[in-house]
Short mmCIF file of C-alpha atoms in Angstrom, two decimals:
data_model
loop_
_atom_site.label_atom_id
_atom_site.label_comp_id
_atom_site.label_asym_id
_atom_site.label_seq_id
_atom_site.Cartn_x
_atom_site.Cartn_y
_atom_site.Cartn_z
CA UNK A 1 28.49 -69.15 23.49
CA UNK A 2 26.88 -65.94 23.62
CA UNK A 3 28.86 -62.86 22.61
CA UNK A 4 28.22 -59.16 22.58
CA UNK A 5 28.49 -59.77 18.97
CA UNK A 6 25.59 -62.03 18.72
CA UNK A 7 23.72 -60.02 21.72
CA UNK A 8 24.01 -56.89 19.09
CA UNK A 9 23.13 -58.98 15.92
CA UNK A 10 20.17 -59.82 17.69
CA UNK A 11 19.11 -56.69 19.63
CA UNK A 12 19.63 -54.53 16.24
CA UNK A 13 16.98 -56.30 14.82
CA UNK A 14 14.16 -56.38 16.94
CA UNK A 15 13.42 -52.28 16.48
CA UNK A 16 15.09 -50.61 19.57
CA UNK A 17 13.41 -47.51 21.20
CA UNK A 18 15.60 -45.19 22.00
CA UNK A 19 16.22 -43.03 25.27
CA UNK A 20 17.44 -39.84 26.27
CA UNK A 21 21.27 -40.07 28.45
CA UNK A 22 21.28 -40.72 32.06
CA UNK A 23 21.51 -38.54 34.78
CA UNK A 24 24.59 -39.49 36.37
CA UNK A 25 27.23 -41.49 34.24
CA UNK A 26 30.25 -41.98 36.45
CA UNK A 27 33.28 -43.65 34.99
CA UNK A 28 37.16 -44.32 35.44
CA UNK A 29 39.40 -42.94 32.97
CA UNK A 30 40.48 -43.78 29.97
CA UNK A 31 41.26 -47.50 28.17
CA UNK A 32 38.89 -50.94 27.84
CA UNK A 33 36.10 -50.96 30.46
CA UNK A 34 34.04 -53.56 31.62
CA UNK A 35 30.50 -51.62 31.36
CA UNK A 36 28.03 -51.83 33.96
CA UNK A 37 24.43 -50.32 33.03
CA UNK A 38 21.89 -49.81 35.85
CA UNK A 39 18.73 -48.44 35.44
CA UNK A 40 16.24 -47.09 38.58
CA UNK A 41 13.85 -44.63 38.69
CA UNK A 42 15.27 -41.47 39.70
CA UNK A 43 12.42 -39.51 39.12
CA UNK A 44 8.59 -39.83 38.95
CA UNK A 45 6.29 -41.39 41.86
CA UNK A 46 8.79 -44.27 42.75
CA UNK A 47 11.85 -41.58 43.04
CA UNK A 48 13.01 -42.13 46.62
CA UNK A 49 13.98 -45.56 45.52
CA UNK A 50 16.92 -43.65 44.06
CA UNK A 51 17.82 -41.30 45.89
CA UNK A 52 20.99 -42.94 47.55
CA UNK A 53 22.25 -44.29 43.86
CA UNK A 54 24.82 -41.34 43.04
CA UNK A 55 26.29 -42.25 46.13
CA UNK A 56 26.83 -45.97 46.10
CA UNK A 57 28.09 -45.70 42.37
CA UNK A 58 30.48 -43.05 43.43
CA UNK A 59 31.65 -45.40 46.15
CA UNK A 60 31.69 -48.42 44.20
CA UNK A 61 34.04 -46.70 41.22
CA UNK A 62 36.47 -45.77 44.32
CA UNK A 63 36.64 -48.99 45.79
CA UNK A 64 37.44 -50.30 42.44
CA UNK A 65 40.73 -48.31 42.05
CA UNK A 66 42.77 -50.21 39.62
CA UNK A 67 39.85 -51.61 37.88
CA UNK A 68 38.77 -50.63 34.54
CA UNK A 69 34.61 -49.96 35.29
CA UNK A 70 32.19 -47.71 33.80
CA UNK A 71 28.35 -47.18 35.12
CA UNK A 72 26.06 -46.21 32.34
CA UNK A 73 22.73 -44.98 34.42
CA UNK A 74 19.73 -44.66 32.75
CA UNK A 75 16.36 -43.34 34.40
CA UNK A 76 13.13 -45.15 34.22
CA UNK A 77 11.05 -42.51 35.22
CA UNK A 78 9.05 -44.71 37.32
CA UNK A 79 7.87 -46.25 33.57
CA UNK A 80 7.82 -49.67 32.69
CA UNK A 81 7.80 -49.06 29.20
CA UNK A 82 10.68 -46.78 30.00
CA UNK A 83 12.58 -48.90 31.90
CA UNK A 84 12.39 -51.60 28.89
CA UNK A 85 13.19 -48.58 26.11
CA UNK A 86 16.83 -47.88 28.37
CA UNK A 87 17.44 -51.37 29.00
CA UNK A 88 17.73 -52.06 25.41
CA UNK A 89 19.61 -48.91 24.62
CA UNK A 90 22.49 -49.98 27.10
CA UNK A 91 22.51 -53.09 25.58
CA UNK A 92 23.08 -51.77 21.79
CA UNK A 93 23.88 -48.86 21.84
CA UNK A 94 26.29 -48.84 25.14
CA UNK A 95 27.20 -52.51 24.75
CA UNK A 96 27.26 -53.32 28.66
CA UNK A 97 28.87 -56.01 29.75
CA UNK A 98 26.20 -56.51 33.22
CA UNK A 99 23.25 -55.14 33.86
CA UNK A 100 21.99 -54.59 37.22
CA UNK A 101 18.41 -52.79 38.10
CA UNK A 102 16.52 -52.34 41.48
CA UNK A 103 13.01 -50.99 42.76
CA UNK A 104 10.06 -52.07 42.43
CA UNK A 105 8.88 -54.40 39.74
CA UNK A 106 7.57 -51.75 37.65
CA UNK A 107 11.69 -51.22 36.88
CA UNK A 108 13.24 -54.99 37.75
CA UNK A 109 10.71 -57.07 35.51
CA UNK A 110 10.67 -54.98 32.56
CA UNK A 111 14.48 -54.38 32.25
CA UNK A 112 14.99 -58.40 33.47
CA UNK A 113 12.76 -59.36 30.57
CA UNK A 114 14.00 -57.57 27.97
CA UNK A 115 17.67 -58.94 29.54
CA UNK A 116 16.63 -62.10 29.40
CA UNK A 117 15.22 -62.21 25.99
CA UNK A 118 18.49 -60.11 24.33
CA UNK A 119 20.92 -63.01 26.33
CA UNK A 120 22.19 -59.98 28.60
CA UNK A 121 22.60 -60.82 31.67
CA UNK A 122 21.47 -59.46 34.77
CA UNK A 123 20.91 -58.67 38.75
CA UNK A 124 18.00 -57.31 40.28
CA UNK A 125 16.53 -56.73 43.53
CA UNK A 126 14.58 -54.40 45.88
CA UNK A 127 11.28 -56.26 44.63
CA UNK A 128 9.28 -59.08 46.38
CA UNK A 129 10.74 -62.17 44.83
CA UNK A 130 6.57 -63.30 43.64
CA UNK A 131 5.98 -60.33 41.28
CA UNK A 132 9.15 -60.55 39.78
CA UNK A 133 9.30 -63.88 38.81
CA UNK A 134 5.70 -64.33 38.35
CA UNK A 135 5.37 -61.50 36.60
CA UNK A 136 7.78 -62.14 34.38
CA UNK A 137 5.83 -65.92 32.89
CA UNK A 138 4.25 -66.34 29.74
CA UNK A 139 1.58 -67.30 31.55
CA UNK A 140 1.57 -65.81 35.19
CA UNK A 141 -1.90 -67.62 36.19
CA UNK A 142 -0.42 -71.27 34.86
CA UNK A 143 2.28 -72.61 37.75
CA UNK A 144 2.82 -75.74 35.46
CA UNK A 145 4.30 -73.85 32.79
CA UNK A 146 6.69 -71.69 34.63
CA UNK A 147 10.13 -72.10 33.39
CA UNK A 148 13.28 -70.65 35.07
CA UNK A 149 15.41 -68.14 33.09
CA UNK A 150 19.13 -68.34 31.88
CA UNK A 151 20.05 -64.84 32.59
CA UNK A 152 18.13 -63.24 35.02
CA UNK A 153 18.47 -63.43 38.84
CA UNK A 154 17.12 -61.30 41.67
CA UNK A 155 17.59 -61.40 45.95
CA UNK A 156 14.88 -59.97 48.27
CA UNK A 157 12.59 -61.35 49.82
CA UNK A 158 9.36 -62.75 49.21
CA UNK A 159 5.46 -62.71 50.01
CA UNK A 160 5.80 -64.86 53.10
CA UNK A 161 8.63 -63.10 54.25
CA UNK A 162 6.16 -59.97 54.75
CA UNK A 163 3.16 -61.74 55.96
CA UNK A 164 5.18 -63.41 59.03
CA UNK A 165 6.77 -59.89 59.87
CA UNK A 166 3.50 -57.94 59.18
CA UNK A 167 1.70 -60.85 61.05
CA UNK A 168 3.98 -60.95 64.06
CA UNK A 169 4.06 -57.15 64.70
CA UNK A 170 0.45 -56.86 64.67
CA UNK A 171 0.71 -59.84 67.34
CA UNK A 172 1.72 -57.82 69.79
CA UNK A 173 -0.96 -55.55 70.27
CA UNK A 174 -4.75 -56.47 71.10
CA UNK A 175 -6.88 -55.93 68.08
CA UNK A 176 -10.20 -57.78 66.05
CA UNK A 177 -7.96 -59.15 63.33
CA UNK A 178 -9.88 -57.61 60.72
CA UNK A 179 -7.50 -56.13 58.04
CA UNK A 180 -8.23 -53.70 55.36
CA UNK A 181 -5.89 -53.81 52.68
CA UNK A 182 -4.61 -51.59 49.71
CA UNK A 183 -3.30 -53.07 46.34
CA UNK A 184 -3.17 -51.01 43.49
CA UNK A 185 -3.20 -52.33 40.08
CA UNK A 186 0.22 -53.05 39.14
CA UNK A 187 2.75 -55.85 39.24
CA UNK A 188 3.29 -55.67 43.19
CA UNK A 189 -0.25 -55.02 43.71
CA UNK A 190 -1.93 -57.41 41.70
CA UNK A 191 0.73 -60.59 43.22
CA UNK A 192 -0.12 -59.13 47.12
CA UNK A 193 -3.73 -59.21 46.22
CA UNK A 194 -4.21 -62.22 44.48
CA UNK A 195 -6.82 -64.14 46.28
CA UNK A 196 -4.87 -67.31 45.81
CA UNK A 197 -1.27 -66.60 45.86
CA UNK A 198 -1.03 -63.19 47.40
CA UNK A 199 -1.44 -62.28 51.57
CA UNK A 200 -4.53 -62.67 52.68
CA UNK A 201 -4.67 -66.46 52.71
CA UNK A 202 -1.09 -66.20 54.26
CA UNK A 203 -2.99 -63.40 57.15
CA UNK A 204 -5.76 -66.29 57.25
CA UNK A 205 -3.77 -68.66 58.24
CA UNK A 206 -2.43 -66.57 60.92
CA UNK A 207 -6.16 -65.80 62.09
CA UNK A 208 -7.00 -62.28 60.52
CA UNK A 209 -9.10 -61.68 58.12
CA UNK A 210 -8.56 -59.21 54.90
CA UNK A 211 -11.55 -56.69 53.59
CA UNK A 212 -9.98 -56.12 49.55
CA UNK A 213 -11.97 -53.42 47.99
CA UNK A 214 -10.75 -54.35 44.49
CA UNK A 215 -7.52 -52.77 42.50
CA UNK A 216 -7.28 -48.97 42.07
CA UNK A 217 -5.07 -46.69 39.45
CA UNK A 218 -1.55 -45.45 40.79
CA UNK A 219 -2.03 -41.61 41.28
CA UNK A 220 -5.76 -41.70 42.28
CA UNK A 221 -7.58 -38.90 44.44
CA UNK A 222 -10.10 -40.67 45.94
CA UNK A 223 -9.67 -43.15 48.77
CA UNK A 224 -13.52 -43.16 49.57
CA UNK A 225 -14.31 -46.32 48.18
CA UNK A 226 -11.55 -48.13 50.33
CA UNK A 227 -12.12 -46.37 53.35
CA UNK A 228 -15.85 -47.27 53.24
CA UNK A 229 -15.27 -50.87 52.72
CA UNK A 230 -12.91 -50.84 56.05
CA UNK A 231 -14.97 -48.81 58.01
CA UNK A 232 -18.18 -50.94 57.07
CA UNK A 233 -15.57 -54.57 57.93
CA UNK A 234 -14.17 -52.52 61.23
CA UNK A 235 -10.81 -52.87 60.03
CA UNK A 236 -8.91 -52.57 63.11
CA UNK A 237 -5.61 -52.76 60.87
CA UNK A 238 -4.64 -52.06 57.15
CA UNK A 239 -2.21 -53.23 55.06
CA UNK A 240 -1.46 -52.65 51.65
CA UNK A 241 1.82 -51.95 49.13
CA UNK A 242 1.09 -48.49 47.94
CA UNK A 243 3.70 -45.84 46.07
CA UNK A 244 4.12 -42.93 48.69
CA UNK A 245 1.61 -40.14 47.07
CA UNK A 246 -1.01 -42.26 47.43
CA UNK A 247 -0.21 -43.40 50.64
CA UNK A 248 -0.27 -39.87 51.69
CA UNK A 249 -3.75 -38.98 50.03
CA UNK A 250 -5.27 -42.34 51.99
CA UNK A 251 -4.02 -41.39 54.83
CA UNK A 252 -5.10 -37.74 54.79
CA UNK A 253 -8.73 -38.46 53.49
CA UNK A 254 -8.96 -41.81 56.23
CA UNK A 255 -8.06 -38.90 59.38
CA UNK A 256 -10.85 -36.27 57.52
CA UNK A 257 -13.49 -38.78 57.09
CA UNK A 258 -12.43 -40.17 60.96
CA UNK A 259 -11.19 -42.99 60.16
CA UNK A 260 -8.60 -43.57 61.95
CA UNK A 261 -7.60 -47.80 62.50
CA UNK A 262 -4.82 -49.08 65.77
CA UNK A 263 -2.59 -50.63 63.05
CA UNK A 264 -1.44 -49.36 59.64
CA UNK A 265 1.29 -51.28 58.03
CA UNK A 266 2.05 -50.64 54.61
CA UNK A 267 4.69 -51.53 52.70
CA UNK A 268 7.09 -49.28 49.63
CA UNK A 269 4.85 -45.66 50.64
CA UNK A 270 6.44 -45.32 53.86
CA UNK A 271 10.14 -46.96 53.42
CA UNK A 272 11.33 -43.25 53.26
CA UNK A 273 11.89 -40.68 56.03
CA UNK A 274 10.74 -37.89 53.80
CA UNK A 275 7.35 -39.88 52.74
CA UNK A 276 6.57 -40.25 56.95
CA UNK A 277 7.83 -36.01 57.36
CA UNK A 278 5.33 -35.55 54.65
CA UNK A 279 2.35 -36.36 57.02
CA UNK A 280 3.31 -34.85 60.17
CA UNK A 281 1.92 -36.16 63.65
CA UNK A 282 0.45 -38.90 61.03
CA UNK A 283 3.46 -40.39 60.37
CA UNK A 284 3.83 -41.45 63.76
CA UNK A 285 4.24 -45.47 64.63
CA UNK A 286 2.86 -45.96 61.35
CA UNK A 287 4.85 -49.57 60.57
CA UNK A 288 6.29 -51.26 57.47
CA UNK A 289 8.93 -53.74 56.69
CA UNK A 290 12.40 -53.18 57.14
CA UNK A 291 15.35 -54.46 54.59
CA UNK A 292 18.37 -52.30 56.12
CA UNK A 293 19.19 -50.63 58.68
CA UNK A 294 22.20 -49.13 60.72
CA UNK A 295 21.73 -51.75 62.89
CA UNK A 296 21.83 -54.65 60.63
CA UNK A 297 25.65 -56.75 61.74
CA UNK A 298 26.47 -57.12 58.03
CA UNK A 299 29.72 -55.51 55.77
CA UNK A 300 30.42 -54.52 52.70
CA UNK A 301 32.58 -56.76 50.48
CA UNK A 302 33.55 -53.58 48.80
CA UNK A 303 34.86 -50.95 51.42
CA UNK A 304 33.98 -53.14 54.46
CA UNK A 305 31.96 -50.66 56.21
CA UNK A 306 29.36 -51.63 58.74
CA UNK A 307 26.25 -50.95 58.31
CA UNK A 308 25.83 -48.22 60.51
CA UNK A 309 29.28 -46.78 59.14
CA UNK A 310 27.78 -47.06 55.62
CA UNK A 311 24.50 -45.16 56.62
CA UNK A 312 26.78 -42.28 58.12
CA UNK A 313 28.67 -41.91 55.57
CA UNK A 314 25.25 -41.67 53.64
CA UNK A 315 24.53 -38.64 55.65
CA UNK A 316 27.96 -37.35 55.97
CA UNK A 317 28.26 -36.77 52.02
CA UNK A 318 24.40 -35.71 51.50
CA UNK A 319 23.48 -34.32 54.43
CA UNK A 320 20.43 -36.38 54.34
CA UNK A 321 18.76 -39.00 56.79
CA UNK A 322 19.71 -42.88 55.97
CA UNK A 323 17.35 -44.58 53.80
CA UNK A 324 17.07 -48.57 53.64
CA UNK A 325 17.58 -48.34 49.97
CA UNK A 326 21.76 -47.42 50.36
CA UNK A 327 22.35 -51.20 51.49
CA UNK A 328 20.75 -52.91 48.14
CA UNK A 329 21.99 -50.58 46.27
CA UNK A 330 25.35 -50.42 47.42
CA UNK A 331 25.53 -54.51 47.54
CA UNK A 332 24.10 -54.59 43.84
CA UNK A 333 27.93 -53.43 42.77
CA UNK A 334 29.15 -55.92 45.18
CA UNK A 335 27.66 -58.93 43.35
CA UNK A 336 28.55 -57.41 40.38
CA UNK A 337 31.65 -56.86 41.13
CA UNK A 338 32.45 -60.36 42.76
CA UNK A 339 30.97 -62.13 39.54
CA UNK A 340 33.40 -60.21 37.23
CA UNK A 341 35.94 -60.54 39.24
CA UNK A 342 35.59 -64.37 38.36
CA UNK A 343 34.91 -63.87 34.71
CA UNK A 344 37.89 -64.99 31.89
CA UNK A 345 36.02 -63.60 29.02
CA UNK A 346 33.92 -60.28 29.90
CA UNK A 347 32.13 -60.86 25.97
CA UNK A 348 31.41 -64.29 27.09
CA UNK A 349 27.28 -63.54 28.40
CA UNK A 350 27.18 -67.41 29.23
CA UNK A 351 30.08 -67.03 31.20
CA UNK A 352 29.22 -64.24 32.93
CA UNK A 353 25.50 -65.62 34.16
CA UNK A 354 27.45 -68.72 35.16
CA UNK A 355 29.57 -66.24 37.50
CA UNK A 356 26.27 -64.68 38.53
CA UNK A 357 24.63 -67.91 39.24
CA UNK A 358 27.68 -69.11 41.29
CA UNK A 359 28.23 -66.84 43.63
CA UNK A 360 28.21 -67.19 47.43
CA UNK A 361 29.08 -63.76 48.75
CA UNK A 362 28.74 -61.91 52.31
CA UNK A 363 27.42 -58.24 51.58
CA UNK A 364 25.91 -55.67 53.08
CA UNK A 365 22.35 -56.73 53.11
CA UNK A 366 23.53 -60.18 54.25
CA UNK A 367 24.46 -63.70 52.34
CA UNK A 368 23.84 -63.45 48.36
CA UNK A 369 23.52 -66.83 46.86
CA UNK A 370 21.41 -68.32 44.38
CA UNK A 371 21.73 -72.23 46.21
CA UNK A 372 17.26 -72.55 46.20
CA UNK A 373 17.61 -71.75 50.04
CA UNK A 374 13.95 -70.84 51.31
CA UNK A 375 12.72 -70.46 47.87
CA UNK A 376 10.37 -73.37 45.87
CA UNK A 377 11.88 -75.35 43.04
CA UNK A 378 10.78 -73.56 40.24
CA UNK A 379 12.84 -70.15 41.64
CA UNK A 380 15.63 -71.43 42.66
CA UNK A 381 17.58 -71.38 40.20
CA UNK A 382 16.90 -67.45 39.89
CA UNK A 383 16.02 -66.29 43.33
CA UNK A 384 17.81 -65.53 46.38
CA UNK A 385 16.65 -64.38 49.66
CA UNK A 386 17.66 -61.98 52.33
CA UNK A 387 16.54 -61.13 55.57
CA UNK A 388 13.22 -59.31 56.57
CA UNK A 389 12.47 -57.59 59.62
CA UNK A 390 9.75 -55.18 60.92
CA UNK A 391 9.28 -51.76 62.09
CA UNK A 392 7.88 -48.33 63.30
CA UNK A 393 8.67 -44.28 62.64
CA UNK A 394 8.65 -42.76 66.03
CA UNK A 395 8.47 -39.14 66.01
CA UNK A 396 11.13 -37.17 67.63
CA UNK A 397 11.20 -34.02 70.13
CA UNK A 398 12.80 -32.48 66.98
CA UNK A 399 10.16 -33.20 64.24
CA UNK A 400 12.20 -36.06 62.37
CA UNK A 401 11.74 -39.63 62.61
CA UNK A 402 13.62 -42.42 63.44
CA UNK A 403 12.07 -46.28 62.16
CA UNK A 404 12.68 -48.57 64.93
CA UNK A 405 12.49 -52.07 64.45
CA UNK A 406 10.18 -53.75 66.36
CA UNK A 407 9.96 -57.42 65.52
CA UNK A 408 13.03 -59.76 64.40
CA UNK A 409 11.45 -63.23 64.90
CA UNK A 410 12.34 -63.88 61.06
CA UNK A 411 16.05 -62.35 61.45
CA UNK A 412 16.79 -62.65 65.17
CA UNK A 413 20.54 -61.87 64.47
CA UNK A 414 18.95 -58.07 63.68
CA UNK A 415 18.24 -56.39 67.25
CA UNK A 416 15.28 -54.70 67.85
CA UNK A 417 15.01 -51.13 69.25
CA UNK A 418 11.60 -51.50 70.99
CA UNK A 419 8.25 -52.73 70.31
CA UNK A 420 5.07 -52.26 68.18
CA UNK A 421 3.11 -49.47 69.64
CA UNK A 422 -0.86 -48.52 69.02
CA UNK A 423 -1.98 -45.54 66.37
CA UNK A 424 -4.95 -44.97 68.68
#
């Protein structure tokens, strides 16, 4: 059995980097509390991941009235190394009980390995299901020697979730199937544009073909290169999963140098309604996946809100336009919640990941359980999926946007609003 004892023996030993405390560290009163640490990155590039976790936590901690819960949040900064340094510090220095992480894998696989090597376990999701179990391999390029892990688990969805929706959106319009696409050099980058494993042969198989320019830094000025390489292929269409600054500077340089494609569909830059405000007329039917919505007919196992009553009370309390990131969030606390709710022994790590790994739970972003559903044999046992749909930001008589989904052939219980409309 694996104790917090033991998971501090160990941890204290293997030269812990310290970080600063969190931002927001909501917690019940006084007495024994089962600790929950959860680390996203609240500032830096990746920031709008966050921006709904203040409050889900706060409505988690009042749902739990009568429960004995603390939230240790700790900010990654949109740093891998960061998000491993905190990880470790709520494991030895806060002694959590559960820790859950989301956004992007440049904040689930770092804090999922280090949880996975200290015996901690934990929950993670808003990444691609590919780069964070990939990623997370000895030896990432060797399938053979893949192993599952003990302690780490994850819902999303995966790769071929988001070439079907990307694929069947562009369907519906008339274009030469020539796709340009954008993958930066990081962990979701490098797994989308992997020659092998990534999209393109998943966009081949569907008849277009993908123009890849090569990997570029996070944060660069200069889209040239890439918007040369599609111009000279007649990309007609271009992909890519880019953070939302350098979404904006393609876009802006691609208009200025006239290039302006029928189809851009990106996924992560444009997830947000401020990142789409940022560019103006730009911004309009520009597409991307979709994870949550108002519309989607799930419920929270928590306060069992609707979706839609979830995302107003989003805006009710902030004053701010839903985002898809409130459902993931707020279901992250529902898992957690549900697997401690079935734990004897909250010191018991074993017993908790066996709680983790059991569960079978209706939440707000749809089912959560790790049974291998959809996913290949070597995931299984870590990976869950949940529903993917597509969409567009239509620009409205007042300046704001509204995404529309577009395409549910993947999720047909989640209605669509209208369908996929031209750039040019």
């Amino acid at each position: 059995m694996i104790t917090r004892r033991r998971l501090l023996k160990t941890g204290a030993a293997s030269g812990l980097a310290m970080a600063a405390p969190g931002l927001f560290t909501p917690a019940l009163a006084q007495g024994p509390k089962l600790k929950i640490g959860y680390v996203s990155p609240q500032s830096g590039p990746l920031a709008g991941f966050a921006e709904s976790d203040a409050f889900n936590i706060e409505a988690f901690l009042a749902s739990q009235a009568g429960q004995e819960f603390e939230v240790i949040v700790r900010d990654s900064q949109s740093n891998p190394d960061r998000a491993a340094a905190v990880a470790r510090e709520l494991i030895v220095r806060d002694e959590v009980n559960l820790m859950v992480v989301a956004s992007t894998p440049e904040t689930t696989n770092p804090v999922a390995t280090t949880c996975e090597a200290e015996g901690m376990p934990c929950i993670s999701t808003k990444a691609p299901w590919q780069p964070w179990f990939i990623g997370q391999q000895g030896n990432p390029g060797a399938p053979d020697s893949w192993q599952p892990f003990d302690f780490a688990f994850h819902y999303f969805w995966g790769l071929e979730d988001v070439i079907a929706v990307f694929t069947n959106m562009w369907n519906q319009l008339e274009t030469n199937k020539q796709v340009g696409g954008l993958f930066p050099n990081d962990a979701d980058g490098n797994a989308w544009g992997d020659p092998n494993v990534g999209v393109a042969p998943g966009f081949a198989e569907a008849g277009y073909t993908t123009t890849d320019p090569g990997r570029f830094q996070n944060m660069t000025d200069d889209f040239t290169a890439q918007i040369n390489a599609f111009r000279a292929a007649n990309a007609e269409i271009v992909t890519g999963v880019v953070i939302p600054p350098d979404f904006t500077t393609f876009r802006n340089q691609a208009l200025q140098q006239g290039f302006n494609p029928k189809i851009i569909t990106v996924a992560k830059a444009i997830l947000f309604p401020q990142s789409v405000q940022a560019l103006g007329d730009a911004g309009h039917n520009l597409s991307s996946e979709v994870w949550w919505s108002p519309s989607h007919p799930f419920a929270s196992s928590l306060t069992g809100q609707s979706s839609s009553e979830l995302a107003q009370a989003f805006t009710e309390r902030t004053g701010r336009p839903w985002t898809q990131p409130i459902g993931f969030v707020h279901s992250l606390f529902e898992v957690a919640a549900d697997a401690m709710g079935r734990v004897s022994d909250s010191d018991d790590m074993e017993e908790i990941a066996a709680a983790i790994s059991a569960t079978d739970l209706e939440t707000i972003v749809g089912r959560v359980a790790w049974n291998g559903e959809g996913v290949p044999p070597f995931a299984a046992q870590n990976v869950c999926k949940t529903p993917l749909v597509g969409g567009q930001w239509r620009k409205q008589a007042d300046d704001s946007f509204d995404l529309v989904v577009v395409d549910n052939q993947t999720a047909p219980e989640i209605p669509t609003g209208g369908s996929m409309e031209s750039l040019v």
